[in-house]
JSON list of C-alpha atoms in Angstrom, two decimals:
[
{"chain": "A", "resi": 1, "resn": "MET", "atom": "CA", "xyz": [-41.26, -33.13, -15.44]},
{"chain": "A", "resi": 2, "resn": "SER", "atom": "CA", "xyz": [-42.30, -36.07, -13.99]},
{"chain": "A", "resi": 3, "resn": "TRP", "atom": "CA", "xyz": [-46.29, -36.79, -13.09]},
{"chain": "A", "resi": 4, "resn": "ARG", "atom": "CA", "xyz": [-45.65, -38.54, -9.75]},
{"chain": "A", "resi": 5, "resn": "THR", "atom": "CA", "xyz": [-43.16, -34.83, -9.21]},
{"chain": "A", "resi": 6, "resn": "THR", "atom": "CA", "xyz": [-46.98, -32.80, -10.52]},
{"chain": "A", "resi": 7, "resn": "GLY", "atom": "CA", "xyz": [-49.10, -34.76, -8.42]},
{"chain": "A", "resi": 8, "resn": "ILE", "atom": "CA", "xyz": [-47.07, -33.45, -4.55]},
{"chain": "A", "resi": 9, "resn": "LEU", "atom": "CA", "xyz": [-47.39, -30.19, -6.18]},
{"chain": "A", "resi": 10, "resn": "LEU", "atom": "CA", "xyz": [-51.06, -30.51, -6.49]},
{"chain": "A", "resi": 11, "resn": "LEU", "atom": "CA", "xyz": [-50.81, -32.13, -3.43]},
{"chain": "A", "resi": 12, "resn": "ILE", "atom": "CA", "xyz": [-49.04, -29.65, -1.24]},
{"chain": "A", "resi": 13, "resn": "LEU", "atom": "CA", "xyz": [-51.26, -26.84, -3.02]},
{"chain": "A", "resi": 14, "resn": "LEU", "atom": "CA", "xyz": [-54.69, -27.98, -1.60]},
{"chain": "A", "resi": 15, "resn": "VAL", "atom": "CA", "xyz": [-53.07, -28.23, 1.71]},
{"chain": "A", "resi": 16, "resn": "VAL", "atom": "CA", "xyz": [-51.58, -24.41, 1.45]},
{"chain": "A", "resi": 17, "resn": "GLY", "atom": "CA", "xyz": [-55.57, -23.82, -0.30]},
{"chain": "A", "resi": 18, "resn": "ALA", "atom": "CA", "xyz": [-56.92, -25.32, 2.74]},
{"chain": "A", "resi": 19, "resn": "ALA", "atom": "CA", "xyz": [-55.46, -24.09, 5.00]},
{"chain": "A", "resi": 20, "resn": "VAL", "atom": "CA", "xyz": [-55.93, -20.30, 4.92]},
{"chain": "A", "resi": 21, "resn": "PHE", "atom": "CA", "xyz": [-59.70, -21.32, 3.79]},
{"chain": "A", "resi": 22, "resn": "LEU", "atom": "CA", "xyz": [-59.52, -22.68, 8.25]},
{"chain": "A", "resi": 23, "resn": "ILE", "atom": "CA", "xyz": [-57.54, -19.71, 8.69]},
{"chain": "A", "resi": 24, "resn": "GLU", "atom": "CA", "xyz": [-60.09, -17.32, 7.04]},
{"chain": "A", "resi": 25, "resn": "ARG", "atom": "CA", "xyz": [-62.70, -18.96, 8.76]},
{"chain": "A", "resi": 26, "resn": "ARG", "atom": "CA", "xyz": [-62.26, -19.81, 12.06]},
{"chain": "A", "resi": 27, "resn": "PRO", "atom": "CA", "xyz": [-63.84, -17.86, 15.42]},
{"chain": "A", "resi": 28, "resn": "GLY", "atom": "CA", "xyz": [-61.86, -15.34, 16.66]},
{"chain": "A", "resi": 29, "resn": "GLY", "atom": "CA", "xyz": [-59.56, -15.15, 13.06]},
{"chain": "A", "resi": 30, "resn": "GLU", "atom": "CA", "xyz": [-57.89, -11.03, 13.42]},
{"chain": "A", "resi": 31, "resn": "ASP", "atom": "CA", "xyz": [-59.20, -10.83, 9.84]},
{"chain": "A", "resi": 32, "resn": "GLU", "atom": "CA", "xyz": [-63.04, -11.87, 10.10]},
{"chain": "A", "resi": 33, "resn": "PRO", "atom": "CA", "xyz": [-65.16, -9.71, 9.62]},
{"chain": "A", "resi": 34, "resn": "THR", "atom": "CA", "xyz": [-67.15, -8.70, 11.66]},
{"chain": "A", "resi": 35, "resn": "ALA", "atom": "CA", "xyz": [-71.70, -7.95, 11.49]},
{"chain": "A", "resi": 36, "resn": "THR", "atom": "CA", "xyz": [-72.70, -4.04, 13.04]},
{"chain": "A", "resi": 37, "resn": "SER", "atom": "CA", "xyz": [-75.24, -4.54, 15.05]},
{"chain": "A", "resi": 38, "resn": "PRO", "atom": "CA", "xyz": [-78.96, -3.03, 14.64]},
{"chain": "A", "resi": 39, "resn": "SER", "atom": "CA", "xyz": [-78.39, -0.65, 17.12]},
{"chain": "A", "resi": 40, "resn": "SER", "atom": "CA", "xyz": [-75.62, 0.89, 15.88]},
{"chain": "A", "resi": 41, "resn": "PHE", "atom": "CA", "xyz": [-77.62, 2.49, 13.29]},
{"chain": "A", "resi": 42, "resn": "VAL", "atom": "CA", "xyz": [-79.86, 5.33, 13.62]},
{"chain": "A", "resi": 43, "resn": "GLU", "atom": "CA", "xyz": [-82.92, 6.30, 12.55]},
{"chain": "A", "resi": 44, "resn": "ALA", "atom": "CA", "xyz": [-84.66, 9.48, 12.34]},
{"chain": "A", "resi": 45, "resn": "THR", "atom": "CA", "xyz": [-86.10, 10.37, 15.03]},
{"chain": "A", "resi": 46, "resn": "ASP", "atom": "CA", "xyz": [-89.65, 11.98, 15.00]},
{"chain": "A", "resi": 47, "resn": "LEU", "atom": "CA", "xyz": [-89.14, 14.78, 18.11]},
{"chain": "A", "resi": 48, "resn": "PHE", "atom": "CA", "xyz": [-93.53, 15.82, 17.99]},
{"chain": "A", "resi": 49, "resn": "ASP", "atom": "CA", "xyz": [-94.50, 12.08, 17.69]},
{"chain": "A", "resi": 50, "resn": "GLY", "atom": "CA", "xyz": [-96.47, 12.40, 14.80]},
{"chain": "A", "resi": 51, "resn": "VAL", "atom": "CA", "xyz": [-98.11, 15.71, 15.44]},
{"chain": "A", "resi": 52, "resn": "THR", "atom": "CA", "xyz": [-99.89, 18.08, 12.29]},
{"chain": "A", "resi": 53, "resn": "VAL", "atom": "CA", "xyz": [-99.84, 21.16, 12.25]},
{"chain": "A", "resi": 54, "resn": "GLU", "atom": "CA", "xyz": [-103.89, 21.42, 12.53]},
{"chain": "A", "resi": 55, "resn": "GLU", "atom": "CA", "xyz": [-102.95, 20.55, 15.76]},
{"chain": "A", "resi": 56, "resn": "VAL", "atom": "CA", "xyz": [-100.84, 22.96, 17.09]},
{"chain": "A", "resi": 57, "resn": "VAL", "atom": "CA", "xyz": [-101.85, 25.85, 18.75]},
{"chain": "A", "resi": 58, "resn": "ARG", "atom": "CA", "xyz": [-99.18, 28.74, 19.53]},
{"chain": "A", "resi": 59, "resn": "LEU", "atom": "CA", "xyz": [-95.83, 28.96, 19.03]},
{"chain": "A", "resi": 60, "resn": "GLU", "atom": "CA", "xyz": [-93.27, 30.21, 20.34]},
{"chain": "A", "resi": 61, "resn": "ILE", "atom": "CA", "xyz": [-90.02, 32.04, 19.38]},
{"chain": "A", "resi": 62, "resn": "VAL", "atom": "CA", "xyz": [-87.70, 33.29, 21.84]},
{"chain": "A", "resi": 63, "resn": "GLN", "atom": "CA", "xyz": [-84.02, 34.07, 20.18]},
{"chain": "A", "resi": 64, "resn": "THR", "atom": "CA", "xyz": [-80.82, 35.23, 22.64]},
{"chain": "A", "resi": 65, "resn": "GLU", "atom": "CA", "xyz": [-78.84, 36.99, 20.24]},
{"chain": "A", "resi": 66, "resn": "PRO", "atom": "CA", "xyz": [-79.86, 39.53, 19.27]},
{"chain": "A", "resi": 67, "resn": "ALA", "atom": "CA", "xyz": [-82.60, 39.67, 21.52]},
{"chain": "A", "resi": 68, "resn": "ASP", "atom": "CA", "xyz": [-86.38, 38.82, 20.14]},
{"chain": "A", "resi": 69, "resn": "GLU", "atom": "CA", "xyz": [-88.88, 36.79, 20.41]},
{"chain": "A", "resi": 70, "resn": "ALA", "atom": "CA", "xyz": [-92.80, 36.52, 18.95]},
{"chain": "A", "resi": 71, "resn": "LEU", "atom": "CA", "xyz": [-95.39, 34.59, 19.34]},
{"chain": "A", "resi": 72, "resn": "PHE", "atom": "CA", "xyz": [-98.22, 33.10, 17.53]},
{"chain": "A", "resi": 73, "resn": "GLU", "atom": "CA", "xyz": [-101.31, 32.10, 17.72]},
{"chain": "A", "resi": 74, "resn": "ARG", "atom": "CA", "xyz": [-103.57, 30.07, 16.25]},
{"chain": "A", "resi": 75, "resn": "THR", "atom": "CA", "xyz": [-107.37, 30.12, 16.48]},
{"chain": "A", "resi": 76, "resn": "GLU", "atom": "CA", "xyz": [-110.20, 27.68, 16.22]},
{"chain": "A", "resi": 77, "resn": "GLU", "atom": "CA", "xyz": [-110.57, 28.72, 12.04]},
{"chain": "A", "resi": 78, "resn": "GLU", "atom": "CA", "xyz": [-107.36, 28.40, 11.49]},
{"chain": "A", "resi": 79, "resn": "SER", "atom": "CA", "xyz": [-106.23, 31.70, 10.72]},
{"chain": "A", "resi": 80, "resn": "TRP", "atom": "CA", "xyz": [-102.71, 32.62, 12.44]},
{"chain": "A", "resi": 81, "resn": "THR", "atom": "CA", "xyz": [-102.05, 35.97, 14.98]},
{"chain": "A", "resi": 82, "resn": "GLN", "atom": "CA", "xyz": [-98.74, 37.53, 16.27]},
{"chain": "A", "resi": 83, "resn": "THR", "atom": "CA", "xyz": [-99.71, 38.01, 19.94]},
{"chain": "A", "resi": 84, "resn": "VAL", "atom": "CA", "xyz": [-96.38, 39.05, 20.92]},
{"chain": "A", "resi": 85, "resn": "PRO", "atom": "CA", "xyz": [-94.29, 41.73, 20.53]},
{"chain": "A", "resi": 86, "resn": "THR", "atom": "CA", "xyz": [-97.80, 43.53, 19.40]},
{"chain": "A", "resi": 87, "resn": "THR", "atom": "CA", "xyz": [-101.27, 41.65, 17.97]},
{"chain": "A", "resi": 88, "resn": "THR", "atom": "CA", "xyz": [-101.55, 41.44, 14.66]},
{"chain": "A", "resi": 89, "resn": "GLN", "atom": "CA", "xyz": [-102.47, 39.34, 11.53]},
{"chain": "A", "resi": 90, "resn": "VAL", "atom": "CA", "xyz": [-100.96, 37.81, 9.31]},
{"chain": "A", "resi": 91, "resn": "ILE", "atom": "CA", "xyz": [-101.04, 35.10, 6.17]},
{"chain": "A", "resi": 92, "resn": "SER", "atom": "CA", "xyz": [-101.90, 31.88, 7.71]},
{"chain": "A", "resi": 93, "resn": "THR", "atom": "CA", "xyz": [-100.88, 29.90, 4.52]},
{"chain": "A", "resi": 94, "resn": "THR", "atom": "CA", "xyz": [-97.17, 30.79, 5.26]},
{"chain": "A", "resi": 95, "resn": "LEU", "atom": "CA", "xyz": [-97.51, 29.89, 8.91]},
{"chain": "A", "resi": 96, "resn": "ASN", "atom": "CA", "xyz": [-98.75, 26.71, 8.29]},
{"chain": "A", "resi": 97, "resn": "ASN", "atom": "CA", "xyz": [-95.91, 25.76, 5.59]},
{"chain": "A", "resi": 98, "resn": "ASN", "atom": "CA", "xyz": [-93.63, 27.38, 8.59]},
{"chain": "A", "resi": 99, "resn": "VAL", "atom": "CA", "xyz": [-95.13, 24.63, 11.55]},
{"chain": "A", "resi": 100, "resn": "THR", "atom": "CA", "xyz": [-94.92, 21.95, 8.75]},
{"chain": "A", "resi": 101, "resn": "GLY", "atom": "CA", "xyz": [-91.29, 22.61, 7.76]},
{"chain": "A", "resi": 102, "resn": "LEU", "atom": "CA", "xyz": [-90.72, 22.11, 11.12]},
{"chain": "A", "resi": 103, "resn": "LEU", "atom": "CA", "xyz": [-92.88, 18.65, 12.54]},
{"chain": "A", "resi": 104, "resn": "ASN", "atom": "CA", "xyz": [-91.98, 17.23, 9.10]},
{"chain": "A", "resi": 105, "resn": "THR", "atom": "CA", "xyz": [-87.63, 17.58, 10.36]},
{"chain": "A", "resi": 106, "resn": "ARG", "atom": "CA", "xyz": [-86.76, 14.65, 12.03]},
{"chain": "A", "resi": 107, "resn": "ALA", "atom": "CA", "xyz": [-83.46, 14.03, 13.61]},
{"chain": "A", "resi": 108, "resn": "THR", "atom": "CA", "xyz": [-80.86, 12.43, 12.02]},
{"chain": "A", "resi": 109, "resn": "ARG", "atom": "CA", "xyz": [-78.40, 11.19, 14.40]},
{"chain": "A", "resi": 110, "resn": "SER", "atom": "CA", "xyz": [-78.65, 11.27, 18.29]},
{"chain": "A", "resi": 111, "resn": "PHE", "atom": "CA", "xyz": [-75.93, 10.88, 20.33]},
{"chain": "A", "resi": 112, "resn": "SER", "atom": "CA", "xyz": [-74.84, 11.85, 24.06]},
{"chain": "A", "resi": 113, "resn": "PRO", "atom": "CA", "xyz": [-72.71, 14.27, 24.33]},
{"chain": "A", "resi": 114, "resn": "GLU", "atom": "CA", "xyz": [-69.47, 13.36, 26.62]},
{"chain": "A", "resi": 115, "resn": "ASP", "atom": "CA", "xyz": [-69.78, 13.68, 30.22]},
{"chain": "A", "resi": 116, "resn": "GLY", "atom": "CA", "xyz": [-72.98, 15.46, 29.05]},
{"chain": "A", "resi": 117, "resn": "ASP", "atom": "CA", "xyz": [-71.11, 18.75, 28.65]},
{"chain": "A", "resi": 118, "resn": "LEU", "atom": "CA", "xyz": [-73.86, 20.97, 26.15]},
{"chain": "A", "resi": 119, "resn": "SER", "atom": "CA", "xyz": [-71.16, 23.33, 25.77]},
{"chain": "A", "resi": 120, "resn": "PRO", "atom": "CA", "xyz": [-68.85, 21.97, 22.49]},
{"chain": "A", "resi": 121, "resn": "TYR", "atom": "CA", "xyz": [-72.22, 22.00, 20.53]},
{"chain": "A", "resi": 122, "resn": "GLY", "atom": "CA", "xyz": [-73.64, 25.58, 22.27]},
{"chain": "A", "resi": 123, "resn": "LEU", "atom": "CA", "xyz": [-76.66, 23.99, 23.96]},
{"chain": "A", "resi": 124, "resn": "ASP", "atom": "CA", "xyz": [-74.97, 25.23, 27.57]},
{"chain": "A", "resi": 125, "resn": "GLU", "atom": "CA", "xyz": [-76.34, 28.88, 26.70]},
{"chain": "A", "resi": 126, "resn": "PRO", "atom": "CA", "xyz": [-78.94, 28.15, 23.53]},
{"chain": "A", "resi": 127, "resn": "GLN", "atom": "CA", "xyz": [-78.88, 30.38, 20.57]},
{"chain": "A", "resi": 128, "resn": "ALA", "atom": "CA", "xyz": [-82.65, 30.68, 20.43]},
{"chain": "A", "resi": 129, "resn": "THR", "atom": "CA", "xyz": [-85.22, 28.37, 21.84]},
{"chain": "A", "resi": 130, "resn": "ILE", "atom": "CA", "xyz": [-88.63, 27.19, 19.38]},
{"chain": "A", "resi": 131, "resn": "VAL", "atom": "CA", "xyz": [-91.63, 25.47, 21.48]},
{"chain": "A", "resi": 132, "resn": "LEU", "atom": "CA", "xyz": [-95.07, 24.08, 19.16]},
{"chain": "A", "resi": 133, "resn": "ALA", "atom": "CA", "xyz": [-97.83, 24.52, 22.15]},
{"chain": "A", "resi": 134, "resn": "VAL", "atom": "CA", "xyz": [-100.88, 21.72, 20.78]},
{"chain": "A", "resi": 135, "resn": "GLU", "atom": "CA", "xyz": [-103.57, 20.58, 21.36]},
{"chain": "A", "resi": 136, "resn": "LYS", "atom": "CA", "xyz": [-104.25, 16.92, 22.52]},
{"chain": "A", "resi": 137, "resn": "ASP", "atom": "CA", "xyz": [-107.41, 15.15, 24.75]},
{"chain": "A", "resi": 138, "resn": "GLY", "atom": "CA", "xyz": [-107.98, 19.07, 26.22]},
{"chain": "A", "resi": 139, "resn": "SER", "atom": "CA", "xyz": [-104.82, 19.77, 27.24]},
{"chain": "A", "resi": 140, "resn": "VAL", "atom": "CA", "xyz": [-102.25, 21.32, 25.96]},
{"chain": "A", "resi": 141, "resn": "VAL", "atom": "CA", "xyz": [-98.39, 20.23, 25.80]},
{"chain": "A", "resi": 142, "resn": "ARG", "atom": "CA", "xyz": [-95.54, 22.29, 25.16]},
{"chain": "A", "resi": 143, "resn": "TYR", "atom": "CA", "xyz": [-92.96, 20.27, 22.56]},
{"chain": "A", "resi": 144, "resn": "GLU", "atom": "CA", "xyz": [-89.69, 22.59, 23.14]},
{"chain": "A", "resi": 145, "resn": "LEU", "atom": "CA", "xyz": [-86.60, 22.55, 20.97]},
{"chain": "A", "resi": 146, "resn": "ALA", "atom": "CA", "xyz": [-82.82, 25.11, 22.76]},
{"chain": "A", "resi": 147, "resn": "LEU", "atom": "CA", "xyz": [-80.99, 25.59, 19.55]},
{"chain": "A", "resi": 148, "resn": "GLY", "atom": "CA", "xyz": [-77.17, 25.76, 19.45]},
{"chain": "A", "resi": 149, "resn": "ASP", "atom": "CA", "xyz": [-74.44, 25.27, 17.50]},
{"chain": "A", "resi": 150, "resn": "ALA", "atom": "CA", "xyz": [-74.08, 24.47, 13.72]},
{"chain": "A", "resi": 151, "resn": "ALA", "atom": "CA", "xyz": [-72.54, 21.25, 12.77]},
{"chain": "A", "resi": 152, "resn": "PRO", "atom": "CA", "xyz": [-70.00, 21.46, 10.92]},
{"chain": "A", "resi": 153, "resn": "THR", "atom": "CA", "xyz": [-71.57, 20.53, 7.97]},
{"chain": "A", "resi": 154, "resn": "GLY", "atom": "CA", "xyz": [-73.51, 23.73, 7.83]},
{"chain": "A", "resi": 155, "resn": "ASN", "atom": "CA", "xyz": [-76.16, 22.16, 7.23]},
{"chain": "A", "resi": 156, "resn": "ALA", "atom": "CA", "xyz": [-77.79, 21.12, 10.42]},
{"chain": "A", "resi": 157, "resn": "THR", "atom": "CA", "xyz": [-78.09, 22.39, 13.56]},
{"chain": "A", "resi": 158, "resn": "TYR", "atom": "CA", "xyz": [-77.37, 21.07, 16.83]},
{"chain": "A", "resi": 159, "resn": "VAL", "atom": "CA", "xyz": [-80.74, 20.63, 19.29]},
{"chain": "A", "resi": 160, "resn": "LEU", "atom": "CA", "xyz": [-81.76, 19.77, 22.47]},
{"chain": "A", "resi": 161, "resn": "LYS", "atom": "CA", "xyz": [-85.96, 18.56, 23.54]},
{"chain": "A", "resi": 162, "resn": "PRO", "atom": "CA", "xyz": [-85.84, 19.02, 27.74]},
{"chain": "A", "resi": 163, "resn": "GLY", "atom": "CA", "xyz": [-86.17, 15.70, 29.44]},
{"chain": "A", "resi": 164, "resn": "ASP", "atom": "CA", "xyz": [-84.23, 14.01, 26.83]},
{"chain": "A", "resi": 165, "resn": "PRO", "atom": "CA", "xyz": [-80.72, 13.86, 27.93]},
{"chain": "A", "resi": 166, "resn": "ARG", "atom": "CA", "xyz": [-79.02, 13.85, 24.09]},
{"chain": "A", "resi": 167, "resn": "VAL", "atom": "CA", "xyz": [-77.63, 16.04, 21.73]},
{"chain": "A", "resi": 168, "resn": "HIS", "atom": "CA", "xyz": [-79.97, 15.49, 17.93]},
{"chain": "A", "resi": 169, "resn": "LEU", "atom": "CA", "xyz": [-79.33, 16.80, 15.05]},
{"chain": "A", "resi": 170, "resn": "MET", "atom": "CA", "xyz": [-81.69, 18.50, 12.67]},
{"chain": "A", "resi": 171, "resn": "SER", "atom": "CA", "xyz": [-82.00, 20.27, 9.45]},
{"chain": "A", "resi": 172, "resn": "THR", "atom": "CA", "xyz": [-80.99, 23.91, 9.45]},
{"chain": "A", "resi": 173, "resn": "PHE", "atom": "CA", "xyz": [-83.56, 25.36, 7.22]},
{"chain": "A", "resi": 174, "resn": "ALA", "atom": "CA", "xyz": [-86.82, 24.82, 8.86]},
{"chain": "A", "resi": 175, "resn": "PHE", "atom": "CA", "xyz": [-85.32, 26.48, 11.75]},
{"chain": "A", "resi": 176, "resn": "ASP", "atom": "CA", "xyz": [-84.36, 29.16, 9.68]},
{"chain": "A", "resi": 177, "resn": "ARG", "atom": "CA", "xyz": [-87.52, 29.97, 7.97]},
{"chain": "A", "resi": 178, "resn": "LEU", "atom": "CA", "xyz": [-89.01, 30.27, 12.26]},
{"chain": "A", "resi": 179, "resn": "LEU", "atom": "CA", "xyz": [-86.02, 33.01, 13.02]},
{"chain": "A", "resi": 180, "resn": "GLY", "atom": "CA", "xyz": [-86.98, 34.63, 9.78]},
{"chain": "A", "resi": 181, "resn": "LEU", "atom": "CA", "xyz": [-90.44, 35.50, 11.27]},
{"chain": "A", "resi": 182, "resn": "LEU", "atom": "CA", "xyz": [-88.53, 37.67, 14.28]},
{"chain": "A", "resi": 183, "resn": "GLU", "atom": "CA", "xyz": [-87.22, 40.30, 10.96]},
{"chain": "A", "resi": 184, "resn": "ASN", "atom": "CA", "xyz": [-90.17, 39.30, 8.02]},
{"chain": "A", "resi": 185, "resn": "VAL", "atom": "CA", "xyz": [-93.38, 38.55, 9.68]},
{"chain": "A", "resi": 186, "resn": "PRO", "atom": "CA", "xyz": [-95.97, 37.41, 6.91]},
{"chain": "A", "resi": 187, "resn": "VAL", "atom": "CA", "xyz": [-98.75, 40.46, 7.37]},
{"chain": "A", "resi": 188, "resn": "PRO", "atom": "CA", "xyz": [-101.91, 40.57, 4.21]},
{"chain": "A", "resi": 189, "resn": "PRO", "atom": "CA", "xyz": [-100.56, 43.06, 2.12]},
{"chain": "A", "resi": 190, "resn": "THR", "atom": "CA", "xyz": [-102.93, 46.68, 2.75]},
{"chain": "A", "resi": 191, "resn": "PRO", "atom": "CA", "xyz": [-105.64, 46.40, 0.05]},
{"chain": "A", "resi": 192, "resn": "THR", "atom": "CA", "xyz": [-105.43, 49.82, -2.03]},
{"chain": "A", "resi": 193, "resn": "PRO", "atom": "CA", "xyz": [-108.53, 51.98, -1.57]},
{"chain": "A", "resi": 194, "resn": "ALA", "atom": "CA", "xyz": [-110.67, 52.14, -4.48]},
{"chain": "A", "resi": 195, "resn": "PRO", "atom": "CA", "xyz": [-110.39, 55.70, -6.71]},
{"chain": "A", "resi": 196, "resn": "THR", "atom": "CA", "xyz": [-112.76, 57.64, -5.52]},
{"chain": "A", "resi": 197, "resn": "PRO", "atom": "CA", "xyz": [-114.89, 58.77, -8.53]},
{"chain": "A", "resi": 198, "resn": "ALA", "atom": "CA", "xyz": [-114.54, 62.04, -10.24]},
{"chain": "A", "resi": 199, "resn": "PRO", "atom": "CA", "xyz": [-117.96, 64.48, -9.53]}
]
């Protein structure tokens, strides 16, 4: 093969390579990668606006099926008492831990339901409602969450916050602990009476 033929082949190869390079970089090219806009990423959403457990004065839990409810109130001394269905002193540490778990749970995804239809998420007839009453600047603010169905993954629940048209996905763990309070109220153990000394 002559030097002339080699030079022509090399020139053709360079022209083809340059053409491919220009086509790939051409604006609007079909294979041009599209950057994902920042708005496509959903940050974890705090539905409680940074509330701390020390600000919570009441916890309401209402379950639809089977029908059940409980109300717990927190005193200024930071001890918890169940007031519905009965007035019972409860283990405050357990209540604080359960409420803190809910306050620390963020919505991992938030989206607007198609045509506003809440039935695919079980939110047209919520299975339970959880309310935290929070004292802020001398007034009480209610944070309410309606709980729908579990997501297909099983570890998240569809949640609706009144006044917010979006459906939120939140970890099921914190809700399970709170709903568990309906059946297992954390009452302090009954003190064992001291044995009566023999005469």
